[in-house]
């Protein structure tokens, strides 16, 4: 009985190795996925933290009702306020000083990129900044505004004692970020606080006072969007602390 000849073996064809560009694209996609997962974890933790912050209000509601007279409600409200003050009176966490090297500052500025930036994101960022600054007794202004229009989407203070001059600083820092597309801390370190050199460098003349080269204004960028999308400003502390606390909170929330 004759055997049928077996068909010739076909050489195994392996897919061509990915090009360097494809490898870079894959690495970039993997990095974006990791960042998105980290941001989602941060968002989930913020939601849980916000739910916990509602508990004191729920406790207050359970202790007061419509049947209570005003005289009966006053001691309850007073006791509630005093207990909240005691719980919030914690020692302030020190703010780490930021780098003064221009390349390092520029890299940090460029790294503050969000997947999206909505009013909800502004609320999370602004309220977390306020909570971070609340243990510090110095009154501080926190402002977040959109870049393409003069619209404020978050504004708050930490303690009484804020002066109208703080509002002027907020606006001046905001203008600096929008005009030069960098943090005001970068401009402060670039000119060493020399207002005259700053004025002459850009031929600002009498308009130099419209801008501030003091730390505390930080640009917000969004992936896939050209230019600055929003500006975060803190005013009231030392200029290096104004800047550093913004960067610190953004990194803790989203990175």
Short mmCIF file of C-alpha atoms in Angstrom, two decimals:
data_model
loop_
_atom_site.label_atom_id
_atom_site.label_comp_id
_atom_site.label_asym_id
_atom_site.label_seq_id
_atom_site.Cartn_x
_atom_site.Cartn_y
_atom_site.Cartn_z
CA UNK A 1 0.00 0.00 0.00
CA UNK A 2 1.52 3.29 -1.10
CA UNK A 3 1.69 6.23 1.25
CA UNK A 4 0.42 9.57 0.06
CA UNK A 5 3.17 12.13 0.12
CA UNK A 6 2.66 14.67 2.92
CA UNK A 7 2.29 18.29 1.84
CA UNK A 8 5.42 20.38 2.13
CA UNK A 9 5.75 22.33 5.35
CA UNK A 10 5.09 26.04 5.01
CA UNK A 11 7.58 28.32 6.71
CA UNK A 12 6.19 29.99 9.83
CA UNK A 13 5.52 33.63 9.07
CA UNK A 14 6.02 35.88 12.08
CA UNK A 15 4.51 39.36 12.11
CA UNK A 16 7.06 42.08 11.47
CA UNK A 17 8.44 43.68 14.64
CA UNK A 18 6.75 46.96 15.54
CA UNK A 19 8.52 50.04 14.38
CA UNK A 20 9.99 52.52 16.83
CA UNK A 21 7.09 54.88 16.19
CA UNK A 22 4.55 52.14 16.93
CA UNK A 23 6.40 51.23 20.13
CA UNK A 24 6.33 54.86 21.23
CA UNK A 25 2.61 55.07 20.47
CA UNK A 26 1.94 51.90 22.49
CA UNK A 27 3.99 53.20 25.41
CA UNK A 28 2.16 56.53 25.23
CA UNK A 29 -1.24 54.79 25.23
CA UNK A 30 -0.22 52.60 28.18
CA UNK A 31 0.99 55.66 30.07
CA UNK A 32 -2.29 57.48 29.39
CA UNK A 33 -4.26 54.45 30.60
CA UNK A 34 -2.24 54.32 33.82
CA UNK A 35 -2.73 58.05 34.39
CA UNK A 36 -6.46 57.74 33.73
CA UNK A 37 -6.73 54.87 36.24
CA UNK A 38 -4.85 56.91 38.84
CA UNK A 39 -7.10 59.92 38.24
CA UNK A 40 -10.19 57.72 38.53
CA UNK A 41 -8.95 56.45 41.90
CA UNK A 42 -8.38 60.03 43.01
CA UNK A 43 -11.88 61.00 41.84
CA UNK A 44 -13.44 58.07 43.71
CA UNK A 45 -11.57 58.98 46.88
CA UNK A 46 -12.72 62.62 46.52
CA UNK A 47 -16.33 61.46 46.24
CA UNK A 48 -15.96 59.38 49.39
CA UNK A 49 -14.33 62.31 51.17
CA UNK A 50 -17.17 64.59 50.10
CA UNK A 51 -19.75 62.12 51.39
CA UNK A 52 -18.01 62.08 54.76
CA UNK A 53 -18.12 65.88 54.87
CA UNK A 54 -21.93 65.70 54.74
CA UNK A 55 -22.14 63.70 57.99
CA UNK A 56 -21.92 66.70 60.35
CA UNK A 57 -24.78 68.38 58.46
CA UNK A 58 -26.86 65.20 58.66
CA UNK A 59 -26.14 64.97 62.38
CA UNK A 60 -27.22 68.57 62.83
CA UNK A 61 -30.48 67.93 60.96
CA UNK A 62 -31.19 64.90 63.12
CA UNK A 63 -30.78 67.00 66.27
CA UNK A 64 -33.00 69.86 65.10
CA UNK A 65 -36.48 69.71 63.65
CA UNK A 66 -39.30 72.01 62.72
CA UNK A 67 -40.96 71.53 66.11
CA UNK A 68 -37.99 73.06 67.94
CA UNK A 69 -38.40 76.69 68.89
CA UNK A 70 -35.67 79.20 68.04
CA UNK A 71 -34.57 79.27 71.69
CA UNK A 72 -34.20 75.49 71.65
CA UNK A 73 -32.22 75.51 68.40
CA UNK A 74 -29.65 78.16 69.41
CA UNK A 75 -27.78 75.98 71.99
CA UNK A 76 -27.77 73.06 69.57
CA UNK A 77 -26.34 75.20 66.76
CA UNK A 78 -23.75 76.77 69.08
CA UNK A 79 -22.58 73.37 70.30
CA UNK A 80 -22.37 72.12 66.71
CA UNK A 81 -20.28 75.10 65.55
CA UNK A 82 -17.87 74.81 68.48
CA UNK A 83 -17.38 71.09 67.90
CA UNK A 84 -16.65 71.73 64.22
CA UNK A 85 -14.10 74.39 65.10
CA UNK A 86 -12.34 72.04 67.52
CA UNK A 87 -12.21 69.28 64.91
CA UNK A 88 -10.74 71.64 62.29
CA UNK A 89 -8.12 73.17 64.59
CA UNK A 90 -5.21 70.99 63.50
CA UNK A 91 -1.61 72.09 63.18
CA UNK A 92 -0.84 73.26 59.63
CA UNK A 93 1.17 70.98 57.40
CA UNK A 94 4.29 72.78 56.13
CA UNK A 95 4.38 73.71 52.45
CA UNK A 96 7.52 72.47 50.72
CA UNK A 97 9.40 75.23 48.88
CA UNK A 98 9.29 74.94 45.08
CA UNK A 99 12.39 74.79 42.86
CA UNK A 100 13.84 78.06 41.58
CA UNK A 101 15.56 76.60 38.52
CA UNK A 102 13.70 77.78 35.40
CA UNK A 103 13.96 74.43 33.60
CA UNK A 104 12.54 72.59 36.61
CA UNK A 105 9.69 75.10 36.97
CA UNK A 106 8.93 74.87 33.26
CA UNK A 107 8.75 71.06 33.42
CA UNK A 108 6.34 71.21 36.35
CA UNK A 109 4.16 73.78 34.54
CA UNK A 110 4.04 71.56 31.45
CA UNK A 111 3.13 68.48 33.50
CA UNK A 112 -0.09 69.97 34.90
CA UNK A 113 -2.30 68.59 32.12
CA UNK A 114 -5.85 67.37 32.80
CA UNK A 115 -7.97 64.91 30.81
CA UNK A 116 -10.83 67.40 31.21
CA UNK A 117 -11.50 70.47 33.31
CA UNK A 118 -15.13 71.18 34.18
CA UNK A 119 -16.84 73.15 36.92
CA UNK A 120 -16.86 69.92 38.96
CA UNK A 121 -13.08 69.65 38.59
CA UNK A 122 -12.76 73.31 39.58
CA UNK A 123 -14.89 72.68 42.68
CA UNK A 124 -12.82 69.63 43.68
CA UNK A 125 -9.56 71.51 43.18
CA UNK A 126 -10.72 74.72 44.86
CA UNK A 127 -12.35 73.07 47.86
CA UNK A 128 -9.32 70.80 48.38
CA UNK A 129 -7.05 73.84 48.24
CA UNK A 130 -9.20 75.58 50.84
CA UNK A 131 -9.17 72.52 53.10
CA UNK A 132 -5.38 72.32 52.73
CA UNK A 133 -4.96 76.01 53.63
CA UNK A 134 -7.60 76.20 56.36
CA UNK A 135 -5.26 75.21 59.25
CA UNK A 136 -2.98 78.14 58.31
CA UNK A 137 -4.21 81.21 60.24
CA UNK A 138 -3.30 83.67 57.48
CA UNK A 139 -6.34 84.65 55.36
CA UNK A 140 -5.94 83.43 51.78
CA UNK A 141 -7.91 83.95 48.57
CA UNK A 142 -8.42 81.01 46.16
CA UNK A 143 -9.62 81.76 42.64
CA UNK A 144 -10.13 79.58 39.56
CA UNK A 145 -11.22 81.15 36.28
CA UNK A 146 -11.55 80.16 32.64
CA UNK A 147 -8.94 81.46 30.22
CA UNK A 148 -11.09 82.14 27.16
CA UNK A 149 -13.45 84.43 29.05
CA UNK A 150 -13.40 86.39 32.26
CA UNK A 151 -15.56 83.84 34.09
CA UNK A 152 -14.84 82.75 37.65
CA UNK A 153 -15.80 79.14 38.35
CA UNK A 154 -14.47 78.98 41.92
CA UNK A 155 -13.75 81.70 44.46
CA UNK A 156 -13.29 81.38 48.20
CA UNK A 157 -11.34 82.66 51.19
CA UNK A 158 -10.00 80.73 54.15
CA UNK A 159 -10.43 83.21 57.02
CA UNK A 160 -11.73 86.69 57.70
CA UNK A 161 -9.26 89.50 57.16
CA UNK A 162 -8.90 89.33 53.37
CA UNK A 163 -8.40 92.80 51.92
CA UNK A 164 -9.47 94.24 48.53
CA UNK A 165 -5.76 94.31 47.68
CA UNK A 166 -5.82 90.49 47.56
CA UNK A 167 -8.39 90.66 44.76
CA UNK A 168 -6.09 92.98 42.84
CA UNK A 169 -3.25 90.47 43.22
CA UNK A 170 -5.51 87.70 41.95
CA UNK A 171 -6.32 89.63 38.78
CA UNK A 172 -2.71 90.66 38.16
CA UNK A 173 -1.43 87.10 38.55
CA UNK A 174 -4.16 85.85 36.24
CA UNK A 175 -3.16 88.34 33.52
CA UNK A 176 0.48 87.23 33.75
CA UNK A 177 -0.43 83.56 33.29
CA UNK A 178 -2.68 84.30 30.31
CA UNK A 179 -0.19 86.58 28.54
CA UNK A 180 2.95 84.45 28.93
CA UNK A 181 1.39 80.99 29.32
CA UNK A 182 3.46 80.05 32.35
CA UNK A 183 3.22 80.22 36.11
CA UNK A 184 3.86 83.52 37.82
CA UNK A 185 6.52 81.74 39.89
CA UNK A 186 8.45 81.12 36.66
CA UNK A 187 8.33 84.86 35.89
CA UNK A 188 9.32 85.71 39.47
CA UNK A 189 12.41 83.50 39.28
CA UNK A 190 13.22 84.61 35.73
CA UNK A 191 13.48 88.27 36.75
CA UNK A 192 14.41 87.74 40.38
CA UNK A 193 11.55 90.00 41.40
CA UNK A 194 13.05 92.92 39.47
CA UNK A 195 9.97 94.88 38.39
CA UNK A 196 12.04 97.38 36.39
CA UNK A 197 13.78 94.68 34.34
CA UNK A 198 10.41 93.04 33.72
CA UNK A 199 8.86 96.31 32.55
CA UNK A 200 11.75 97.14 30.22
CA UNK A 201 12.05 93.60 28.82
CA UNK A 202 8.50 93.65 27.45
CA UNK A 203 8.19 97.43 26.93
CA UNK A 204 5.16 97.55 29.21
CA UNK A 205 5.58 101.13 30.35
CA UNK A 206 2.75 102.26 32.60
CA UNK A 207 0.90 98.96 32.02
CA UNK A 208 3.50 96.97 33.98
CA UNK A 209 1.33 97.33 37.06
CA UNK A 210 -1.38 95.26 35.36
CA UNK A 211 0.81 92.17 35.79
CA UNK A 212 2.38 90.45 38.78
CA UNK A 213 5.67 88.54 38.74
CA UNK A 214 5.04 86.92 42.11
CA UNK A 215 4.25 83.24 42.65
CA UNK A 216 0.67 82.07 43.02
CA UNK A 217 -0.74 81.90 39.49
CA UNK A 218 -0.66 78.51 37.73
CA UNK A 219 -1.94 77.58 34.24
CA UNK A 220 -4.27 74.62 33.70
CA UNK A 221 -3.99 72.72 30.42
CA UNK A 222 -6.14 69.94 28.96
CA UNK A 223 -5.00 67.07 26.73
CA UNK A 224 -5.65 67.83 23.06
CA UNK A 225 -6.44 71.51 23.66
CA UNK A 226 -4.04 74.21 22.56
CA UNK A 227 -3.05 76.81 25.12
CA UNK A 228 -4.14 77.54 28.66
CA UNK A 229 -7.68 76.46 29.57
CA UNK A 230 -7.96 77.86 33.11
CA UNK A 231 -5.94 79.70 35.73
CA UNK A 232 -5.62 78.85 39.43
CA UNK A 233 -4.56 81.68 41.74
CA UNK A 234 -3.73 81.65 45.45
CA UNK A 235 -2.96 84.95 47.18
CA UNK A 236 -2.17 85.71 50.80
CA UNK A 237 0.89 83.64 51.74
CA UNK A 238 4.52 84.09 50.75
CA UNK A 239 4.82 83.93 46.98
CA UNK A 240 6.70 80.61 46.96
CA UNK A 241 4.02 79.08 49.22
CA UNK A 242 1.21 80.47 47.05
CA UNK A 243 2.73 78.63 44.10
CA UNK A 244 3.82 75.44 45.85
CA UNK A 245 0.46 74.70 47.48
CA UNK A 246 -1.32 74.78 44.10
CA UNK A 247 1.13 72.34 42.53
CA UNK A 248 1.02 70.12 45.62
CA UNK A 249 -2.78 69.83 45.63
CA UNK A 250 -3.03 69.24 41.86
CA UNK A 251 -0.49 66.42 42.05
CA UNK A 252 -2.22 64.84 45.06
CA UNK A 253 -5.62 64.99 43.37
CA UNK A 254 -4.80 63.92 39.83
CA UNK A 255 -1.35 62.26 39.72
#
